[in-house]
mmCIF file of C-alpha atoms and ligand atoms in Angstrom:
data_model
loop_
_atom_site.group_PDB
_atom_site.id
_atom_site.type_symbol
_atom_site.label_atom_id
_atom_site.label_comp_id
_atom_site.label_asym_id
_atom_site.label_seq_id
_atom_site.Cartn_x
_atom_site.Cartn_y
_atom_site.Cartn_z
ATOM 1 C CA MET A 1 -2.438 136.712 137.862
ATOM 2 C CA ARG A 2 -5.352 135.836 135.586
ATOM 3 C CA LEU A 3 -6.248 132.169 135.205
ATOM 4 C CA LEU A 4 -8.636 130.748 132.682
ATOM 5 C CA ASN A 5 -10.254 127.532 133.950
ATOM 6 C CA VAL A 6 -11.755 125.545 131.092
ATOM 7 C CA VAL A 7 -14.453 122.962 131.836
ATOM 8 C CA GLY A 8 -17.232 121.373 129.845
ATOM 9 C CA ALA A 9 -18.234 117.968 131.177
ATOM 10 C CA ARG A 10 -19.780 116.826 134.436
ATOM 11 C CA PRO A 11 -16.653 115.428 136.157
ATOM 12 C CA GLN A 12 -14.783 118.639 135.394
ATOM 13 C CA PHE A 13 -17.273 120.739 137.347
ATOM 14 C CA VAL A 14 -16.591 118.549 140.376
ATOM 15 C CA LYS A 15 -12.824 119.092 139.988
ATOM 16 C CA LEU A 16 -13.180 122.835 139.422
ATOM 17 C CA ALA A 17 -15.210 123.455 142.602
ATOM 18 C CA PRO A 18 -12.404 122.860 145.148
ATOM 19 C CA VAL A 19 -9.960 124.836 142.995
ATOM 20 C CA CYS A 20 -12.343 127.830 143.003
ATOM 21 C CA ARG A 21 -12.617 127.583 146.784
ATOM 22 C CA ALA A 22 -8.828 127.405 147.108
ATOM 23 C CA ILE A 23 -8.418 130.494 144.902
ATOM 24 C CA ASP A 24 -10.904 132.386 147.104
ATOM 25 C CA ALA A 25 -9.039 131.267 150.219
ATOM 26 C CA TYR A 26 -5.719 132.353 148.702
ATOM 27 C CA ASN A 27 -7.132 135.786 147.880
ATOM 28 C CA ARG A 28 -8.487 136.186 151.414
ATOM 29 C CA GLU A 29 -5.217 135.132 153.020
ATOM 30 C CA HIS A 30 -2.796 137.106 150.825
ATOM 31 C CA SER A 31 -2.648 140.833 150.393
ATOM 32 C CA GLY A 32 -1.453 142.163 147.082
ATOM 33 C CA ALA A 33 -2.806 141.432 143.649
ATOM 34 C CA PRO A 34 -5.498 138.756 143.816
ATOM 35 C CA ILE A 35 -5.731 135.741 141.532
ATOM 36 C CA GLU A 36 -8.398 136.470 138.984
ATOM 37 C CA ASN A 37 -10.451 133.359 138.297
ATOM 38 C CA VAL A 38 -12.060 133.290 134.855
ATOM 39 C CA ILE A 39 -14.277 130.300 133.991
ATOM 40 C CA LEU A 40 -15.014 129.117 130.475
ATOM 41 C CA HIS A 41 -17.689 126.435 129.912
ATOM 42 C CA THR A 42 -17.375 124.794 126.508
ATOM 43 C CA GLY A 43 -20.937 123.432 126.590
ATOM 44 C CA GLN A 44 -19.833 119.820 126.001
ATOM 45 C CA HIS A 45 -22.457 118.911 128.613
ATOM 46 C CA TYR A 46 -25.519 121.099 128.283
ATOM 47 C CA ASP A 47 -28.443 119.203 129.866
ATOM 48 C CA PRO A 48 -29.377 121.006 133.109
ATOM 49 C CA GLY A 49 -29.020 117.682 134.969
ATOM 50 C CA LEU A 50 -25.438 117.256 133.724
ATOM 51 C CA SER A 51 -24.355 120.878 134.051
ATOM 52 C CA ASP A 52 -26.413 123.581 135.840
ATOM 53 C CA VAL A 53 -27.141 121.483 138.911
ATOM 54 C CA PHE A 54 -23.386 121.009 139.484
ATOM 55 C CA PHE A 55 -22.674 124.732 139.359
ATOM 56 C CA GLU A 56 -25.509 125.402 141.832
ATOM 57 C CA GLU A 57 -24.802 122.617 144.315
ATOM 58 C CA LEU A 58 -21.033 123.002 144.273
ATOM 59 C CA GLU A 59 -21.353 126.793 144.432
ATOM 60 C CA ILE A 60 -19.120 127.322 141.429
ATOM 61 C CA PRO A 61 -19.222 130.905 140.128
ATOM 62 C CA ARG A 62 -21.253 131.273 136.945
ATOM 63 C CA PRO A 63 -19.065 130.808 133.858
ATOM 64 C CA ASP A 64 -17.703 134.076 132.471
ATOM 65 C CA VAL A 65 -17.756 132.573 128.996
ATOM 66 C CA ALA A 66 -20.190 129.918 127.719
ATOM 67 C CA LEU A 67 -19.389 128.538 124.284
ATOM 68 C CA GLY A 68 -22.444 126.289 123.946
ATOM 69 C CA VAL A 69 -20.621 123.889 121.634
ATOM 70 C CA GLY A 70 -22.851 120.875 122.379
ATOM 71 C CA SER A 71 -22.632 117.316 121.069
ATOM 72 C CA GLY A 72 -21.050 116.047 117.868
ATOM 73 C CA SER A 73 -18.465 113.604 116.578
ATOM 74 C CA HIS A 74 -15.051 113.865 118.247
ATOM 75 C CA GLY A 75 -13.645 115.918 115.387
ATOM 76 C CA GLN A 76 -16.629 118.238 115.191
ATOM 77 C CA GLN A 77 -16.907 118.788 118.906
ATOM 78 C CA THR A 78 -13.176 119.231 119.529
ATOM 79 C CA GLY A 79 -12.755 121.380 116.416
ATOM 80 C CA LYS A 80 -15.556 123.767 117.365
ATOM 81 C CA MET A 81 -14.117 124.150 120.857
ATOM 82 C CA LEU A 82 -10.588 124.703 119.572
ATOM 83 C CA GLN A 83 -11.730 127.453 117.246
ATOM 84 C CA ALA A 84 -13.911 129.177 119.829
ATOM 85 C CA ILE A 85 -11.321 128.994 122.640
ATOM 86 C CA GLU A 86 -8.626 130.372 120.349
ATOM 87 C CA GLU A 87 -10.880 133.290 119.409
ATOM 88 C CA TYR A 88 -11.504 133.995 123.066
ATOM 89 C CA LEU A 89 -7.804 133.812 123.987
ATOM 90 C CA LEU A 90 -6.846 136.131 121.154
ATOM 91 C CA LYS A 91 -9.222 138.772 122.495
ATOM 92 C CA ASP A 92 -8.314 138.261 126.132
ATOM 93 C CA PRO A 93 -4.843 136.822 126.755
ATOM 94 C CA LEU A 94 -4.383 135.366 130.229
ATOM 95 C CA ASP A 95 -1.446 134.224 132.338
ATOM 96 C CA ALA A 96 -2.321 130.536 132.224
ATOM 97 C CA VAL A 97 -5.027 128.145 131.084
ATOM 98 C CA VAL A 98 -6.015 125.392 133.530
ATOM 99 C CA VAL A 99 -7.518 122.216 132.062
ATOM 100 C CA TYR A 100 -9.032 119.266 133.906
ATOM 101 C CA GLY A 101 -9.091 115.525 133.301
ATOM 102 C CA ASP A 102 -9.359 113.916 129.900
ATOM 103 C CA THR A 103 -12.346 115.076 127.896
ATOM 104 C CA ASN A 104 -12.549 116.706 124.495
ATOM 105 C CA SER A 105 -12.835 120.052 126.318
ATOM 106 C CA THR A 106 -9.445 119.347 127.958
ATOM 107 C CA ILE A 107 -7.500 118.712 124.766
ATOM 108 C CA ALA A 108 -9.222 121.529 122.849
ATOM 109 C CA ALA A 109 -8.303 124.140 125.458
ATOM 110 C CA ALA A 110 -4.747 122.855 125.892
ATOM 111 C CA LEU A 111 -4.149 122.942 122.147
ATOM 112 C CA ALA A 112 -5.631 126.404 121.692
ATOM 113 C CA ALA A 113 -3.497 127.838 124.513
ATOM 114 C CA VAL A 114 -0.168 126.190 123.735
ATOM 115 C CA LYS A 115 -0.215 127.441 120.139
ATOM 116 C CA LEU A 116 -0.671 130.966 121.485
ATOM 117 C CA HIS A 117 2.252 130.458 123.909
ATOM 118 C CA ILE A 118 -0.014 130.660 126.938
ATOM 119 C CA PRO A 119 1.147 128.294 129.714
ATOM 120 C CA VAL A 120 -1.102 125.264 130.180
ATOM 121 C CA VAL A 121 -1.681 123.625 133.565
ATOM 122 C CA HIS A 122 -3.146 120.108 133.565
ATOM 123 C CA VAL A 123 -5.039 119.087 136.698
ATOM 124 C CA GLU A 124 -5.291 115.280 136.977
ATOM 125 C CA ALA A 125 -2.255 114.673 134.775
ATOM 126 C CA GLY A 126 -0.511 111.353 134.212
ATOM 127 C CA LEU A 127 -3.467 108.972 134.202
ATOM 128 C CA ARG A 128 -3.004 106.082 131.800
ATOM 129 C CA SER A 129 -5.174 103.085 130.962
ATOM 130 C CA PHE A 130 -2.719 101.996 128.232
ATOM 131 C CA ASN A 131 -5.767 101.401 126.048
ATOM 132 C CA ARG A 132 -5.394 103.682 123.054
ATOM 133 C CA ARG A 133 -8.889 102.883 121.788
ATOM 134 C CA MET A 134 -10.313 105.065 124.563
ATOM 135 C CA PRO A 135 -10.801 108.666 123.421
ATOM 136 C CA GLU A 136 -9.921 109.768 126.943
ATOM 137 C CA GLU A 137 -6.508 108.048 126.743
ATOM 138 C CA ILE A 138 -5.621 110.003 123.608
ATOM 139 C CA ASN A 139 -6.829 113.223 125.231
ATOM 140 C CA ARG A 140 -4.700 112.553 128.322
ATOM 141 C CA ILE A 141 -1.505 111.688 126.478
ATOM 142 C CA ALA A 142 -1.775 114.609 124.094
ATOM 143 C CA THR A 143 -2.691 117.081 126.858
ATOM 144 C CA ASP A 144 0.156 115.986 129.122
ATOM 145 C CA HIS A 145 2.730 116.339 126.382
ATOM 146 C CA ILE A 146 1.716 119.888 125.441
ATOM 147 C CA SER A 147 1.141 121.165 128.979
ATOM 148 C CA ASP A 148 3.698 123.204 130.920
ATOM 149 C CA LEU A 149 2.738 122.214 134.446
ATOM 150 C CA LEU A 150 1.454 118.720 135.219
ATOM 151 C CA LEU A 151 -0.381 118.194 138.493
ATOM 152 C CA ALA A 152 -0.501 114.510 139.359
ATOM 153 C CA PRO A 153 -3.186 113.110 141.679
ATOM 154 C CA THR A 154 -1.539 109.743 142.479
ATOM 155 C CA PRO A 155 1.948 108.182 142.768
ATOM 156 C CA THR A 156 1.168 106.030 139.717
ATOM 157 C CA ALA A 157 0.386 109.143 137.689
ATOM 158 C CA MET A 158 3.755 110.604 138.810
ATOM 159 C CA ASN A 159 5.527 107.446 137.627
ATOM 160 C CA ASN A 160 3.712 107.441 134.294
ATOM 161 C CA LEU A 161 4.797 111.003 133.640
ATOM 162 C CA ARG A 162 8.401 110.229 134.623
ATOM 163 C CA ASP A 163 8.352 107.241 132.264
ATOM 164 C CA GLU A 164 7.334 109.608 129.465
ATOM 165 C CA GLN A 165 10.179 112.018 130.337
ATOM 166 C CA LEU A 166 7.718 114.570 131.724
ATOM 167 C CA GLY A 167 8.924 114.354 135.335
ATOM 168 C CA GLU A 168 10.476 117.824 135.409
ATOM 169 C CA ARG A 169 7.166 119.478 134.639
ATOM 170 C CA THR A 170 5.307 117.405 137.225
ATOM 171 C CA ARG A 171 4.185 118.146 140.792
ATOM 172 C CA PHE A 172 2.273 115.833 143.122
ATOM 173 C CA THR A 173 -0.853 117.460 144.545
ATOM 174 C CA GLY A 174 -3.140 114.562 145.457
ATOM 175 C CA ASP A 175 -6.634 114.350 144.060
ATOM 176 C CA VAL A 176 -8.991 117.331 144.025
ATOM 177 C CA MET A 177 -11.939 114.912 143.990
ATOM 178 C CA LEU A 178 -10.942 113.815 147.498
ATOM 179 C CA ASP A 179 -11.188 117.474 148.572
ATOM 180 C CA ALA A 180 -14.661 117.592 147.021
ATOM 181 C CA ILE A 181 -15.860 114.482 148.867
ATOM 182 C CA ARG A 182 -14.466 115.632 152.217
ATOM 183 C CA PHE A 183 -16.136 119.025 151.814
ATOM 184 C CA ASN A 184 -19.501 117.741 150.640
ATOM 185 C CA ARG A 185 -20.169 114.463 152.448
ATOM 186 C CA GLU A 186 -21.891 116.024 155.459
ATOM 187 C CA ILE A 187 -23.628 118.605 153.289
ATOM 188 C CA ALA A 188 -25.103 115.772 151.197
ATOM 189 C CA ARG A 189 -26.258 113.924 154.318
ATOM 190 C CA ARG A 190 -28.060 117.062 155.500
ATOM 191 C CA ARG A 191 -29.498 118.307 152.252
ATOM 192 C CA SER A 192 -30.168 115.348 149.973
ATOM 193 C CA GLN A 193 -33.341 113.312 150.308
ATOM 194 C CA ALA A 194 -32.366 111.007 147.446
ATOM 195 C CA THR A 195 -32.302 107.733 149.390
ATOM 196 C CA GLU A 196 -35.793 108.393 150.811
ATOM 197 C CA ARG A 197 -37.146 109.627 147.479
ATOM 198 C CA LEU A 198 -35.901 106.509 145.693
ATOM 199 C CA GLY A 199 -37.039 104.153 148.455
ATOM 200 C CA LEU A 200 -33.513 102.841 149.090
ATOM 201 C CA GLU A 201 -32.753 100.872 152.225
ATOM 202 C CA THR A 202 -29.344 101.798 153.638
ATOM 203 C CA LYS A 203 -26.595 99.294 152.747
ATOM 204 C CA ARG A 204 -29.091 97.004 151.016
ATOM 205 C CA TYR A 205 -28.666 98.279 147.480
ATOM 206 C CA ALA A 206 -25.941 99.006 144.946
ATOM 207 C CA VAL A 207 -25.387 102.071 142.762
ATOM 208 C CA ALA A 208 -24.403 101.547 139.129
ATOM 209 C CA THR A 209 -23.451 103.806 136.212
ATOM 210 C CA VAL A 210 -22.655 103.039 132.564
ATOM 211 C CA HIS A 211 -21.544 105.638 130.028
ATOM 212 C CA ARG A 212 -18.115 104.742 128.578
ATOM 213 C CA ALA A 213 -18.093 104.555 124.780
ATOM 214 C CA GLU A 214 -16.472 101.096 124.922
ATOM 215 C CA ASN A 215 -19.525 99.826 126.842
ATOM 216 C CA THR A 216 -22.267 101.754 125.042
ATOM 217 C CA ASP A 217 -21.201 101.651 121.399
ATOM 218 C CA GLY A 218 -21.294 97.959 120.518
ATOM 219 C CA PRO A 219 -22.185 94.475 121.745
ATOM 220 C CA ARG A 220 -20.969 95.190 125.284
ATOM 221 C CA LEU A 221 -24.035 97.340 125.916
ATOM 222 C CA LEU A 222 -26.321 94.294 126.041
ATOM 223 C CA GLN A 223 -23.764 92.368 128.115
ATOM 224 C CA VAL A 224 -23.432 95.079 130.713
ATOM 225 C CA MET A 225 -27.170 95.757 130.978
ATOM 226 C CA ASP A 226 -27.934 92.025 131.269
ATOM 227 C CA ALA A 227 -25.256 91.641 133.935
ATOM 228 C CA LEU A 228 -26.795 94.443 136.025
ATOM 229 C CA ALA A 229 -30.260 92.915 135.557
ATOM 230 C CA ARG A 230 -28.930 89.539 136.733
ATOM 231 C CA VAL A 231 -27.229 90.950 139.847
ATOM 232 C CA ALA A 232 -30.352 92.932 140.757
ATOM 233 C CA THR A 233 -32.740 89.982 140.387
ATOM 234 C CA ALA A 234 -30.320 87.751 142.331
ATOM 235 C CA GLY A 235 -30.976 89.809 145.474
ATOM 236 C CA LEU A 236 -29.053 93.095 145.326
ATOM 237 C CA PRO A 237 -31.392 95.889 144.171
ATOM 238 C CA ILE A 238 -29.568 98.352 141.944
ATOM 239 C CA VAL A 239 -30.233 102.006 141.255
ATOM 240 C CA LEU A 240 -28.836 103.142 137.911
ATOM 241 C CA PRO A 241 -28.790 106.889 137.177
ATOM 242 C CA LEU A 242 -28.355 106.715 133.445
ATOM 243 C CA HIS A 243 -26.239 109.050 131.318
ATOM 244 C CA PRO A 244 -28.200 110.325 128.281
ATOM 245 C CA ARG A 245 -25.737 108.726 125.865
ATOM 246 C CA THR A 246 -26.562 105.274 127.337
ATOM 247 C CA SER A 247 -30.332 105.863 127.398
ATOM 248 C CA ASN A 248 -30.173 106.946 123.749
ATOM 249 C CA LYS A 249 -28.173 103.851 122.805
ATOM 250 C CA ILE A 250 -30.562 101.499 124.614
ATOM 251 C CA ARG A 251 -33.525 103.113 122.861
ATOM 252 C CA LEU A 252 -31.869 102.764 119.468
ATOM 253 C CA GLU A 253 -29.926 99.500 119.714
ATOM 254 C CA LEU A 254 -31.933 97.461 122.244
ATOM 255 C CA PRO A 255 -35.531 98.624 121.746
ATOM 256 C CA ASN A 256 -36.957 95.432 123.271
ATOM 257 C CA TRP A 257 -34.674 95.303 126.322
ATOM 258 C CA ARG A 258 -36.551 95.830 129.610
ATOM 259 C CA ALA A 259 -35.110 96.321 133.085
ATOM 260 C CA PRO A 260 -36.405 94.042 135.854
ATOM 261 C CA GLU A 261 -38.101 95.739 138.799
ATOM 262 C CA ALA A 262 -35.045 95.384 141.022
ATOM 263 C CA LEU A 263 -32.968 97.445 138.575
ATOM 264 C CA GLN A 264 -34.219 100.985 139.027
ATOM 265 C CA ILE A 265 -33.217 103.154 136.069
ATOM 266 C CA ILE A 266 -33.468 106.877 136.758
ATOM 267 C CA GLU A 267 -32.380 110.190 135.228
ATOM 268 C CA PRO A 268 -28.818 111.409 136.003
ATOM 269 C CA LEU A 269 -28.489 112.793 139.531
ATOM 270 C CA GLY A 270 -26.867 115.976 140.767
ATOM 271 C CA TYR A 271 -23.655 115.834 142.800
ATOM 272 C CA LEU A 272 -25.194 115.857 146.284
ATOM 273 C CA ASP A 273 -27.869 113.256 145.491
ATOM 274 C CA MET A 274 -25.274 110.992 143.905
ATOM 275 C CA LEU A 275 -22.945 111.411 146.872
ATOM 276 C CA ARG A 276 -25.818 110.602 149.225
ATOM 277 C CA ILE A 277 -26.869 107.399 147.479
ATOM 278 C CA VAL A 278 -23.288 106.143 147.160
ATOM 279 C CA ASP A 279 -22.710 106.962 150.824
ATOM 280 C CA GLY A 280 -25.729 104.817 151.727
ATOM 281 C CA ALA A 281 -25.015 101.942 149.333
ATOM 282 C CA SER A 282 -23.394 98.600 149.989
ATOM 283 C CA MET A 283 -21.312 98.726 146.806
ATOM 284 C CA VAL A 284 -20.846 100.416 143.436
ATOM 285 C CA LEU A 285 -20.689 98.982 139.908
ATOM 286 C CA THR A 286 -19.406 101.407 137.303
ATOM 287 C CA ASP A 287 -17.352 102.176 134.232
ATOM 288 C CA SER A 288 -16.736 105.777 135.331
ATOM 289 C CA GLY A 289 -13.307 106.929 136.455
ATOM 290 C CA GLY A 290 -14.617 109.478 138.931
ATOM 291 C CA LEU A 291 -17.098 107.152 140.571
ATOM 292 C CA GLN A 292 -14.429 104.486 141.192
ATOM 293 C CA LYS A 293 -12.610 107.071 143.259
ATOM 294 C CA GLU A 294 -15.684 108.477 144.958
ATOM 295 C CA ALA A 295 -16.681 104.965 146.058
ATOM 296 C CA PHE A 296 -13.157 104.411 147.392
ATOM 297 C CA PHE A 297 -13.118 107.728 149.269
ATOM 298 C CA LEU A 298 -16.483 106.845 150.842
ATOM 299 C CA GLY A 299 -15.232 103.378 151.846
ATOM 300 C CA LYS A 300 -17.587 101.589 149.422
ATOM 301 C CA PRO A 301 -16.385 98.513 147.545
ATOM 302 C CA CYS A 302 -16.396 98.994 143.784
ATOM 303 C CA ILE A 303 -16.666 96.736 140.740
ATOM 304 C CA THR A 304 -15.225 98.329 137.632
ATOM 305 C CA MET A 305 -16.981 97.082 134.509
ATOM 306 C CA ARG A 306 -14.047 97.771 132.203
ATOM 307 C CA ASP A 307 -10.990 95.820 131.094
ATOM 308 C CA GLU A 308 -8.543 98.067 132.918
ATOM 309 C CA THR A 309 -8.433 101.066 135.224
ATOM 310 C CA GLU A 310 -6.234 104.145 135.467
ATOM 311 C CA TRP A 311 -7.006 104.351 139.175
ATOM 312 C CA VAL A 312 -4.789 101.441 140.181
ATOM 313 C CA GLU A 313 -4.480 102.795 143.735
ATOM 314 C CA THR A 314 -8.138 101.882 144.332
ATOM 315 C CA VAL A 315 -7.352 98.261 143.409
ATOM 316 C CA GLU A 316 -4.083 98.164 145.357
ATOM 317 C CA GLY A 317 -5.937 99.697 148.313
ATOM 318 C CA HIS A 318 -8.329 96.694 148.254
ATOM 319 C CA GLY A 319 -11.418 98.732 147.366
ATOM 320 C CA ASN A 320 -11.913 97.973 143.684
ATOM 321 C CA VAL A 321 -11.945 94.943 141.368
ATOM 322 C CA VAL A 322 -11.827 95.168 137.594
ATOM 323 C CA THR A 323 -14.140 92.612 135.987
ATOM 324 C CA GLY A 324 -14.867 93.675 132.409
ATOM 325 C CA VAL A 325 -18.493 93.160 131.412
ATOM 326 C CA ASP A 326 -18.692 89.378 131.678
ATOM 327 C CA CYS A 327 -21.838 88.554 133.621
ATOM 328 C CA ALA A 328 -20.299 85.642 135.546
ATOM 329 C CA ALA A 329 -17.256 87.705 136.550
ATOM 330 C CA ILE A 330 -19.446 90.569 137.764
ATOM 331 C CA SER A 331 -21.718 88.206 139.723
ATOM 332 C CA ARG A 332 -18.696 86.537 141.336
ATOM 333 C CA ALA A 333 -17.293 89.938 142.341
ATOM 334 C CA VAL A 334 -20.635 90.949 143.877
ATOM 335 C CA GLU A 335 -20.765 87.749 145.929
ATOM 336 C CA SER A 336 -17.198 88.168 147.079
ATOM 337 C CA TRP A 337 -17.815 91.791 148.176
ATOM 338 C CA LYS A 338 -20.995 90.718 149.987
ATOM 339 C CA GLN A 339 -18.987 88.204 152.022
ATOM 340 C CA ARG A 340 -16.347 90.792 152.847
ATOM 341 C CA ILE A 341 -18.948 93.356 153.845
ATOM 342 C CA ASP A 342 -20.681 90.782 156.083
ATOM 343 C CA ALA A 343 -17.331 90.273 157.811
ATOM 344 C CA GLY A 344 -17.172 94.012 158.652
ATOM 345 C CA THR A 345 -17.094 97.402 156.895
ATOM 346 C CA PRO A 346 -13.831 97.632 154.968
ATOM 347 C CA ASP A 347 -11.464 100.348 156.176
ATOM 348 C CA LEU A 348 -9.910 101.878 153.070
ATOM 349 C CA SER A 349 -8.378 104.919 154.790
ATOM 350 C CA ALA A 350 -4.738 103.797 154.542
ATOM 351 C CA GLY A 351 -5.117 103.300 150.782
ATOM 352 C CA ILE A 352 -6.795 106.692 150.389
ATOM 353 C CA LYS A 353 -3.924 108.481 152.107
ATOM 354 C CA ALA A 354 -1.222 106.508 150.311
ATOM 355 C CA GLY A 355 -2.849 106.917 146.913
ATOM 356 C CA PHE A 356 -4.615 110.257 146.786
ATOM 357 C CA GLY A 357 -2.986 112.673 149.225
ATOM 358 C CA ASP A 358 -4.342 114.548 152.208
ATOM 359 C CA GLY A 359 -7.523 116.136 150.853
ATOM 360 C CA ASP A 360 -5.766 119.477 150.261
ATOM 361 C CA ALA A 361 -5.026 118.989 146.591
ATOM 362 C CA ALA A 362 -6.764 122.196 145.529
ATOM 363 C CA THR A 363 -4.628 124.326 147.868
ATOM 364 C CA LYS A 364 -1.516 122.582 146.509
ATOM 365 C CA THR A 365 -2.788 123.163 142.980
ATOM 366 C CA VAL A 366 -3.065 126.916 143.493
ATOM 367 C CA ALA A 367 0.355 127.052 145.197
ATOM 368 C CA ALA A 368 1.956 125.076 142.359
ATOM 369 C CA ILE A 369 0.467 127.389 139.731
ATOM 370 C CA LYS A 370 1.664 130.462 141.636
ATOM 371 C CA ASP A 371 5.198 129.063 141.962
ATOM 372 C CA PHE A 372 5.300 128.015 138.357
ATOM 373 C CA LEU A 373 4.194 131.407 137.042
ATOM 374 C CA ALA A 374 6.610 133.201 139.386
ATOM 375 C CA SER A 375 9.524 131.076 138.149
ATOM 376 C CA THR A 376 8.660 131.548 134.468
ATOM 377 C CA ALA A 377 8.316 135.326 135.005
ATOM 378 C CA GLN A 378 11.800 135.344 136.556
ATOM 379 C CA ALA A 379 13.230 133.350 133.675
ATOM 380 C CA ARG A 380 11.851 135.913 131.211
HETATM 381 C C1 LIG B 1 -17.592 112.767 128.307
HETATM 382 C C2 LIG B 1 -16.101 112.443 128.318
HETATM 383 C C3 LIG B 1 -15.838 111.318 129.318
HETATM 384 C C4 LIG B 1 -16.423 111.638 130.676
HETATM 385 C C5 LIG B 1 -17.904 111.952 130.515
HETATM 386 C C6 LIG B 1 -18.559 112.283 131.825
HETATM 387 C C7 LIG B 1 -14.958 112.801 126.155
HETATM 388 C C8 LIG B 1 -14.308 112.146 125.008
HETATM 389 N N1 LIG B 1 -15.612 111.996 127.030
HETATM 390 O O1 LIG B 1 -18.256 111.610 127.792
HETATM 391 O O2 LIG B 1 -14.441 111.154 129.453
HETATM 392 O O3 LIG B 1 -16.259 110.531 131.534
HETATM 393 O O4 LIG B 1 -18.030 113.062 129.611
HETATM 394 O O5 LIG B 1 -19.946 112.231 131.721
HETATM 395 O O6 LIG B 1 -14.877 114.002 126.300
HETATM 396 N N2 LIG B 1 -25.461 114.103 125.862
HETATM 397 C C9 LIG B 1 -26.674 114.638 126.227
HETATM 398 N N3 LIG B 1 -26.656 115.758 127.004
HETATM 399 C C10 LIG B 1 -25.520 116.334 127.417
HETATM 400 C C11 LIG B 1 -24.289 115.799 127.027
HETATM 401 C C12 LIG B 1 -24.275 114.664 126.269
HETATM 402 O O7 LIG B 1 -27.729 114.142 125.874
HETATM 403 O O8 LIG B 1 -25.595 117.343 128.159
HETATM 404 C C13 LIG B 1 -25.453 112.877 125.036
HETATM 405 C C14 LIG B 1 -25.422 113.182 123.570
HETATM 406 O O9 LIG B 1 -26.163 112.201 122.903
HETATM 407 C C15 LIG B 1 -23.959 113.025 123.217
HETATM 408 C C16 LIG B 1 -23.546 111.895 124.161
HETATM 409 O O10 LIG B 1 -24.323 112.118 125.337
HETATM 410 O O11 LIG B 1 -23.735 112.766 121.893
HETATM 411 C C17 LIG B 1 -22.089 111.866 124.523
HETATM 412 O O12 LIG B 1 -21.702 113.097 125.116
HETATM 413 P P1 LIG B 1 -20.171 113.572 125.041
HETATM 414 O O13 LIG B 1 -20.000 114.851 125.740
HETATM 415 O O14 LIG B 1 -19.698 113.511 123.650
HETATM 416 O O15 LIG B 1 -19.397 112.442 125.813
HETATM 417 P P2 LIG B 1 -19.726 111.724 127.200
HETATM 418 O O16 LIG B 1 -20.163 110.346 126.901
HETATM 419 O O17 LIG B 1 -20.592 112.529 128.090
#
């Protein structure tokens, strides 16, 4: 069985790592023909701090194919990937193509494969924000509808897929990002010096990130940056590892905006450093999907600076509030979390189990792919 795993953006490297480990474990534990694990990196993320460091720290095998597509408009970027992945698949047909999450790399690979009648497996299927202005929402919907096997991380994702008549192609695995956190939390505590390096006092600071197009490409950028500045100066120091898209936008659109001292803006961090500073924080403010979950898995309260979330289990599990970018709403949420934290560390474990599975999603992913390919081979 030859699988092509297609990744390109930072969160996809995190999701790929546990799947690679599960494939290795499968090959060790089963005699007979091994699963061959081929990795294609589209090059959507190319900065060493957004790409190489993840492969090193998460011990992901070097990509077999690197397309080096780079940045561009949605059409340009997706189009270049589609063309290049198709060329690769025509030369080297595989048994299945595995795609992750909701980026332009995801939809490009799914589209290239399905047109060549190669089965497509979607890891992290069924997420919906119901906001069609998000590029990720379009990527998710389109990818789910052209994929052959849909691996859902949460019960809500299962329901969404059933509602779209995709239930028969769907399996529940739980979330591979939970596997990644469980595997790496202790490693990060041992190896990362990020809290010391950044002068952070345990549980006396917050971690923030901002990169979503809806927050960076328009008037919300100033709102969100001002809100973070306000929270930081009001007594909760914030460290903000900033995605290059956001730094570029601030330089261009807000040339006179300056961060106060209590809002520490730094370069993007690698996986272990990020895990370490979230693990030591009192709370998280973000517009990222992955970080909402990582905060939840680490038992850290989260404020989601968006108008909706796909990760409703984090809200239902009492670990996340969705505020939008209104400064007053964000400040109120910070105060309310502070009071709850003062009353005792929140225990989010029941919500994690109910929402995201048992931390063995990667093993279930590999088993589901094996079963699926065995059943389609029989049907042929
Ligand atoms: C992409 C995903 C988003 C995901 C995010 C994780 C899509 C539509 N969006 O958004 O779902 O949450 O990755 O980070 O696929 N840039 C660099 N260096 C890089 C990569 C990007 O400087 O290595 C800058 C460029 O100016 C580029 C901009 O960031 O134009 C946006 O990058 P892009 O890959 O298009 O989208 P992300 O915002 O990273």
